[in-house]
Each structure stands twice: as C-alpha cells, then as structure tokens.
C-alpha cells in the first residue's frame, strides 16, 4: 500500500475539534429516509454468496448481454469510484492506536480489510468497542469521519477510466445511482471531489434505509427511485458486504479489486473483477451488449 506519511496530519488533539463544512449535491435526487416504503422488486432465491449470472469460472463470455436492454448502472462510492480505502485505513490505524485499541498495537491492513472495510459505522461501534458506552463509540466514529473528509478533500482522485465510463453511460442514455454505506456528508463530499455532482440521478445512503449493506435494501431503493427492474441493471462494488448486497438485490455485480482480494470478491458473487474502469474485460462485456442490442434491433 502506498505510504501516507506525506499527508502531514495535525497532532491528534486537533482531530476531535476540526469540522468540515457539509457539501451538497446540486442536481442529484437524494433519497431521504422512508423506512416503510421499500421497493417491490422480484428477487431470485439465492444465498448472499451466490449469483444467478455467469462468472469467469462459468463462462468465457461476460454477463452484460443477458441484461438486454441495459437501463441503469449502480455504483458504490468508497473504493469503487475512488481509491479511498488507504485513507480510511490510515485514519482508523492512527485513531485506534491513540485510544489503546489492541493494546496500542497499530491495526494491519489485513485486519482493516477483513473487519472494517465496507462495514457500517453503527455496526463498527459494537464490533470495535464492545465495552464502550455507545455514545462514546459514536463520537469516535464521527471524529474519524471528520478526519477522513479533511484528508479526502486534498488527496482523493478518481479510479482510472472513470471519466471514460461516465461518458459512455451518458452517450447511451443510461440511468445511474450511487449507493453507499458511508455517511451522507462523506458521500456528498466524495461525489463532489470527483466532479460527479451532476452525473448521479440518485444517491442512496445505507443508514437511511431499513437495513444497510450487506442487505439488499439500499440497492432495491435505488432501483425503485430510478424505476428500473433488477433485470436491466448491474452494480460496481469493491467490498464483500457490497457485493453480497448487489447479488441479494438480484443484480450481477462487477467487482472493483483495488484492495480486497479477487478470490474473496468472486466468492461473494461477482461476475468478474476489474482493477480499474480501463480494463479490457469490462469494455469487452459492454461491446458484447452493444452488439446484441444491434442484432435485436435489426431482427425485430
């Protein structure tokens, strides 16, 4: 993992007082909390770790053609649109060490990947601090997010090929949504940093659904707001919990293998895994879909 020493963080006593001004998306339809109005989308019977779509192990061809016509693409944010996990890991490592977690021994990247990445903050409060008062644990998580946002505003860049993919989506008139377990301030900030405030039609926050990822609720809500069937959409995800959520919502998932091991993403149900949006296997799949659409148009 790249060294983050160059970030020149302020001393830890400042981490709990600095607050970043909230960023707002300007043209994105934001899903607000409505716990009693979940999407009524048909979900195939399956476990969270299996997928009804062809995978690299099952087929030499990719899955997108089975979605014809493709109408929408849904994106996770952290670790998918931008390589934010190193920042999250750095902040957790520094702040957990300060409070004496694990006897003061810094957490490893493997521990972060297996126990923290992709998890909702409320669940982390209980998992990391089972003996803490819940209010104290929540305060720790809030302060962690403040520190992350401060660093993200200076350091984060889009995953390679993202601009090219967004242009392709625009040209094909596809609907698009961002679906995340991150807090609303984090999600809005990252989308703004990446210049995608006008790109996403919908932003769904896991904490504003009945259940967060790995449950399918956030993705089902995105489909409902977009008015698209799960039979005509797919997902980009980087975390195990996110992959399971997309699969449980009845959609194929492309894994973003920036940090999490490819074999674990595959086991969680991805159809295939890419390292960035420039990878040829993604564009081969998109081209296959385009070719099938042309054939369908000519023969009907």
Coordinates of C-alpha atoms in Angstrom, one line a residue:
X1 CA 0.0 0.0 0.0
X2 CA 1.3 3.5 -0.8
X3 CA 2.8 5.3 2.2
X4 CA 0.6 8.1 3.6
X5 CA 3.3 9.8 5.6
X6 CA 3.3 12.7 3.2
X7 CA -0.2 13.7 4.4
X8 CA 1.4 15.6 7.3
X9 CA -1.5 15.1 9.7
X10 CA -2.1 17.6 12.5
X11 CA -1.4 16.4 16.0
X12 CA -4.1 14.1 17.3
X13 CA -5.6 16.6 19.8
X14 CA -6.9 18.6 16.8
X15 CA -8.7 15.7 15.3
X16 CA -11.7 16.0 17.6
X17 CA -12.4 19.7 17.1
X18 CA -12.0 20.3 13.4
X19 CA -15.2 20.0 11.3
X20 CA -15.6 20.2 7.6
X21 CA -18.4 22.3 6.1
X22 CA -21.1 20.0 4.7
X23 CA -21.1 19.6 0.9
X24 CA -24.3 19.4 -1.1
X25 CA -25.1 17.8 -4.4
X26 CA -26.7 20.3 -6.6
X27 CA -28.7 18.2 -9.2
X28 CA -28.9 14.8 -7.6
X29 CA -32.2 13.4 -6.5
X30 CA -31.4 12.4 -2.9
X31 CA -33.3 9.5 -1.3
X32 CA -34.4 10.6 2.2
X33 CA -35.4 8.2 4.9
X34 CA -38.6 6.4 4.3
X35 CA -38.4 3.1 6.2
X36 CA -41.9 1.9 5.3
X37 CA -41.6 2.2 1.6
X38 CA -39.2 -0.4 0.3
X39 CA -39.0 -1.4 -3.3
X40 CA -41.1 -4.2 -4.5
X41 CA -38.6 -5.8 -6.8
X42 CA -38.6 -9.5 -7.6
X43 CA -35.5 -11.1 -6.1
X44 CA -34.3 -14.6 -7.2
X45 CA -34.0 -17.2 -4.4
X46 CA -30.3 -17.4 -3.6
X47 CA -27.8 -17.0 -0.8
X48 CA -25.8 -13.8 -0.3
X49 CA -22.7 -15.6 -1.6
X50 CA -24.0 -16.9 -4.9
X51 CA -25.0 -15.2 -8.2
X52 CA -27.5 -16.4 -10.8
X53 CA -25.3 -14.8 -13.5
X54 CA -22.4 -16.3 -15.4
X55 CA -19.0 -15.8 -13.8
X56 CA -15.5 -16.0 -15.1
X57 CA -15.3 -19.5 -13.8
X58 CA -18.6 -20.5 -15.5
X59 CA -18.4 -18.9 -18.9
X60 CA -15.9 -17.5 -21.4
X61 CA -18.4 -14.7 -22.2
X62 CA -19.4 -12.0 -19.8
X63 CA -22.8 -11.3 -18.4
X64 CA -24.0 -7.9 -19.6
X65 CA -25.7 -9.3 -22.8
X66 CA -28.2 -11.1 -20.6
X67 CA -29.4 -7.6 -19.3
X68 CA -30.5 -6.5 -22.7
X69 CA -31.7 -3.9 -22.7
X70 CA -29.4 -2.4 -20.1
X71 CA -31.1 0.6 -18.5
X72 CA -29.1 1.5 -15.4
X73 CA -25.8 1.2 -13.6
X74 CA -25.4 1.4 -9.9
X75 CA -22.1 2.4 -8.2
X76 CA -20.7 2.1 -4.7
X77 CA -18.6 5.1 -3.8
X78 CA -15.7 4.3 -1.5
X79 CA -13.1 2.0 -3.1
X80 CA -15.2 1.9 -6.4
X81 CA -15.3 5.4 -7.7
X82 CA -12.1 6.4 -5.9
X83 CA -9.4 4.5 -4.0
X84 CA -10.4 5.8 -0.6
X85 CA -9.6 2.7 1.5
X86 CA -5.9 3.7 2.1
X87 CA -7.2 6.9 3.7
X88 CA -9.8 5.1 5.8
X89 CA -7.2 2.6 6.9
X90 CA -4.7 5.3 7.8
X91 CA -7.3 7.2 9.9
X92 CA -8.5 4.1 11.6
X93 CA -5.0 3.0 12.3
X94 CA -3.9 6.3 13.9
X95 CA -7.0 6.9 15.9
X96 CA -7.5 3.4 17.2
X97 CA -3.8 3.4 18.3
X98 CA -4.5 6.7 20.2
X99 CA -7.3 5.1 22.2
X100 CA -5.3 2.0 23.0
X101 CA -7.2 -0.4 20.8
X102 CA -5.5 -3.8 20.6
X103 CA -3.2 -2.8 23.4
X104 CA -1.9 0.2 21.4
X105 CA -0.6 -2.0 18.6
X106 CA -1.5 -0.5 15.2
X107 CA -4.0 -2.5 13.2
X108 CA -2.8 -4.1 10.0
X109 CA -4.2 -3.6 6.5
X110 CA -5.4 -7.2 6.6
X111 CA -7.4 -6.5 9.8
X112 CA -8.9 -3.4 8.2
X113 CA -9.9 -5.3 5.0
X114 CA -11.4 -8.2 7.0
X115 CA -13.1 -6.3 9.8
X116 CA -13.7 -2.7 8.9
X117 CA -13.8 -2.1 5.1
X118 CA -17.4 -1.7 3.8
X119 CA -19.0 -2.0 7.2
X120 CA -21.5 0.5 8.5
X121 CA -20.3 2.8 11.3
X122 CA -23.1 1.8 13.7
X123 CA -22.0 -1.9 13.4
X124 CA -18.4 -0.9 13.9
X125 CA -19.3 0.8 17.1
X126 CA -20.3 -2.5 18.6
X127 CA -17.6 -4.6 16.9
X128 CA -14.6 -2.4 17.7
X129 CA -15.7 -1.1 21.1
X130 CA -18.0 -3.8 22.8
X131 CA -17.1 -2.4 26.2
X132 CA -17.6 1.3 25.4
X133 CA -20.6 3.4 26.1
X134 CA -22.4 3.6 22.7
X135 CA -22.4 7.4 22.8
X136 CA -18.6 7.4 23.2
X137 CA -18.2 4.9 20.3
X138 CA -20.4 7.0 18.1
X139 CA -18.3 10.1 18.9
X140 CA -15.2 8.2 17.9
X141 CA -16.7 7.3 14.6
X142 CA -17.9 10.9 14.0
X143 CA -14.4 12.2 14.7
X144 CA -12.9 9.6 12.4
X145 CA -15.2 10.7 9.6
X146 CA -14.2 14.4 10.2
X147 CA -10.5 13.5 9.8
X148 CA -11.2 11.4 6.7
X149 CA -13.1 14.2 5.0
X150 CA -10.3 16.6 5.7
X151 CA -7.7 14.3 4.1
X152 CA -10.0 13.3 1.2
X153 CA -10.6 16.8 0.1
X154 CA -6.9 17.1 -0.6
X155 CA -5.9 13.6 -1.7
X156 CA -8.6 11.6 -3.5
X157 CA -8.6 11.1 -7.2
X158 CA -11.0 9.1 -9.4
X159 CA -10.2 5.5 -10.3
X160 CA -8.5 5.2 -13.7
X161 CA -11.0 5.2 -16.6
X162 CA -14.0 6.6 -14.6
X163 CA -14.4 9.6 -16.9
X164 CA -14.4 7.4 -19.9
X165 CA -17.1 5.1 -18.4
X166 CA -19.2 8.1 -17.4
X167 CA -19.0 9.4 -20.9
X168 CA -20.1 6.0 -22.3
X169 CA -23.1 6.0 -19.8
X170 CA -24.1 9.5 -20.9
X171 CA -23.9 8.6 -24.6
X172 CA -26.1 5.6 -24.1
X173 CA -28.7 7.4 -22.0
X174 CA -28.4 5.1 -19.0
X175 CA -29.8 5.9 -15.6
X176 CA -27.3 5.9 -12.7
X177 CA -27.2 5.9 -8.9
X178 CA -24.7 6.0 -6.1
X179 CA -25.4 3.6 -3.3
X180 CA -23.3 3.6 -0.2
X181 CA -22.9 2.7 3.5
X182 CA -20.9 5.9 4.0
X183 CA -22.4 8.8 5.9
X184 CA -24.2 11.5 3.8
X185 CA -21.5 14.1 4.4
X186 CA -18.8 11.7 3.2
X187 CA -20.8 10.5 0.2
X188 CA -21.7 14.1 -0.9
X189 CA -18.1 15.2 -0.4
X190 CA -16.6 12.4 -2.5
X191 CA -19.1 12.8 -5.3
X192 CA -18.3 16.5 -5.4
X193 CA -14.5 15.9 -5.3
X194 CA -14.8 13.5 -8.3
X195 CA -16.8 16.1 -10.2
X196 CA -19.9 13.8 -10.4
X197 CA -22.5 16.1 -8.6
X198 CA -24.4 16.4 -11.9
X199 CA -23.8 12.8 -13.0
X200 CA -25.8 10.8 -10.5
X201 CA -29.5 11.0 -10.5
X202 CA -29.9 9.2 -7.2
X203 CA -27.9 9.0 -4.0
X204 CA -29.0 6.3 -1.6
X205 CA -27.4 6.2 1.9
X206 CA -27.5 2.9 3.7
X207 CA -28.2 4.4 7.1
X208 CA -31.4 5.9 5.7
X209 CA -32.8 2.5 4.7
X210 CA -34.3 -0.1 6.9
X211 CA -31.1 -2.1 6.6
X212 CA -27.6 -1.3 5.3
X213 CA -25.4 -3.5 3.1
X214 CA -24.8 -6.5 3.1
X215 CA -28.7 -6.5 3.0
X216 CA -30.1 -5.6 -0.4
X217 CA -32.3 -2.7 0.8
X218 CA -30.1 0.2 -0.4
X219 CA -29.9 -1.2 -3.9
X220 CA -33.6 -2.1 -4.0
X221 CA -34.3 1.5 -3.0
X222 CA -32.1 2.8 -5.9
X223 CA -33.9 0.7 -8.4
X224 CA -37.3 1.9 -7.1
X225 CA -36.3 5.5 -7.4
X226 CA -34.9 5.0 -10.8
X227 CA -37.9 3.0 -11.8
X228 CA -35.7 0.2 -13.3
X229 CA -36.0 -3.5 -12.9
X230 CA -33.2 -5.5 -11.4
X231 CA -33.2 -7.5 -14.7
X232 CA -31.9 -4.4 -16.5
X233 CA -29.2 -3.1 -14.2
X234 CA -25.9 -4.1 -12.8
X235 CA -23.6 -2.9 -10.0
X236 CA -20.0 -1.9 -9.4
X237 CA -18.8 -2.8 -5.9
X238 CA -15.5 -3.2 -4.1
X239 CA -16.4 -4.7 -0.7
X240 CA -17.6 -8.1 0.3
X241 CA -20.7 -6.7 2.0
X242 CA -21.5 -4.5 -1.0
X243 CA -21.1 -7.4 -3.4
X244 CA -23.5 -9.5 -1.3
X245 CA -26.0 -6.6 -1.2
X246 CA -26.0 -6.3 -5.0
X247 CA -26.4 -10.0 -5.6
X248 CA -29.1 -10.2 -3.0
X249 CA -30.9 -7.4 -4.8
X250 CA -31.0 -9.7 -7.9
X251 CA -28.3 -7.9 -10.0
X252 CA -25.0 -9.0 -11.4
X253 CA -22.0 -7.3 -9.8
X254 CA -18.7 -6.2 -11.2
X255 CA -16.0 -6.3 -8.5
X256 CA -13.5 -3.5 -8.2
X257 CA -10.4 -5.2 -7.0
X258 CA -8.3 -2.2 -5.9
X259 CA -7.8 -3.5 -2.3
X260 CA -9.9 -6.6 -1.5
X261 CA -8.6 -9.9 -2.8
X262 CA -10.1 -11.0 -6.1
X263 CA -10.9 -14.5 -4.8
X264 CA -13.0 -13.1 -1.9
X265 CA -14.9 -10.9 -4.3
X266 CA -15.5 -13.8 -6.6
X267 CA -16.7 -16.0 -3.7
X268 CA -19.1 -13.2 -2.6
X269 CA -20.8 -13.5 -6.1
X270 CA -19.1 -11.1 -8.5
X271 CA -19.5 -11.9 -12.2
X272 CA -15.9 -10.7 -12.8
X273 CA -13.3 -8.5 -11.1
X274 CA -11.5 -5.5 -12.6
X275 CA -8.7 -3.3 -11.3
X276 CA -10.0 -0.1 -12.9
X277 CA -12.5 1.1 -15.4
X278 CA -10.0 1.0 -18.3
X279 CA -9.7 -2.8 -18.0
X280 CA -10.4 -4.6 -21.3
X281 CA -12.7 -7.3 -19.9
X282 CA -15.2 -4.6 -18.9
X283 CA -15.2 -3.0 -22.3
X284 CA -15.4 -6.4 -24.0
X285 CA -18.6 -7.0 -22.0
X286 CA -20.0 -3.6 -22.8
X287 CA -19.2 -4.1 -26.5
X288 CA -20.9 -7.6 -26.4
X289 CA -24.0 -5.9 -25.0
X290 CA -23.9 -3.2 -27.8
X291 CA -23.6 -5.9 -30.5
X292 CA -26.6 -7.8 -29.1
X293 CA -28.7 -4.6 -29.0
X294 CA -27.9 -4.0 -32.6
X295 CA -28.8 -7.6 -33.6
X296 CA -32.0 -7.3 -31.6
X297 CA -33.0 -4.0 -33.3
X298 CA -32.3 -5.4 -36.8
X299 CA -34.2 -8.7 -36.3
X300 CA -37.3 -7.4 -34.6

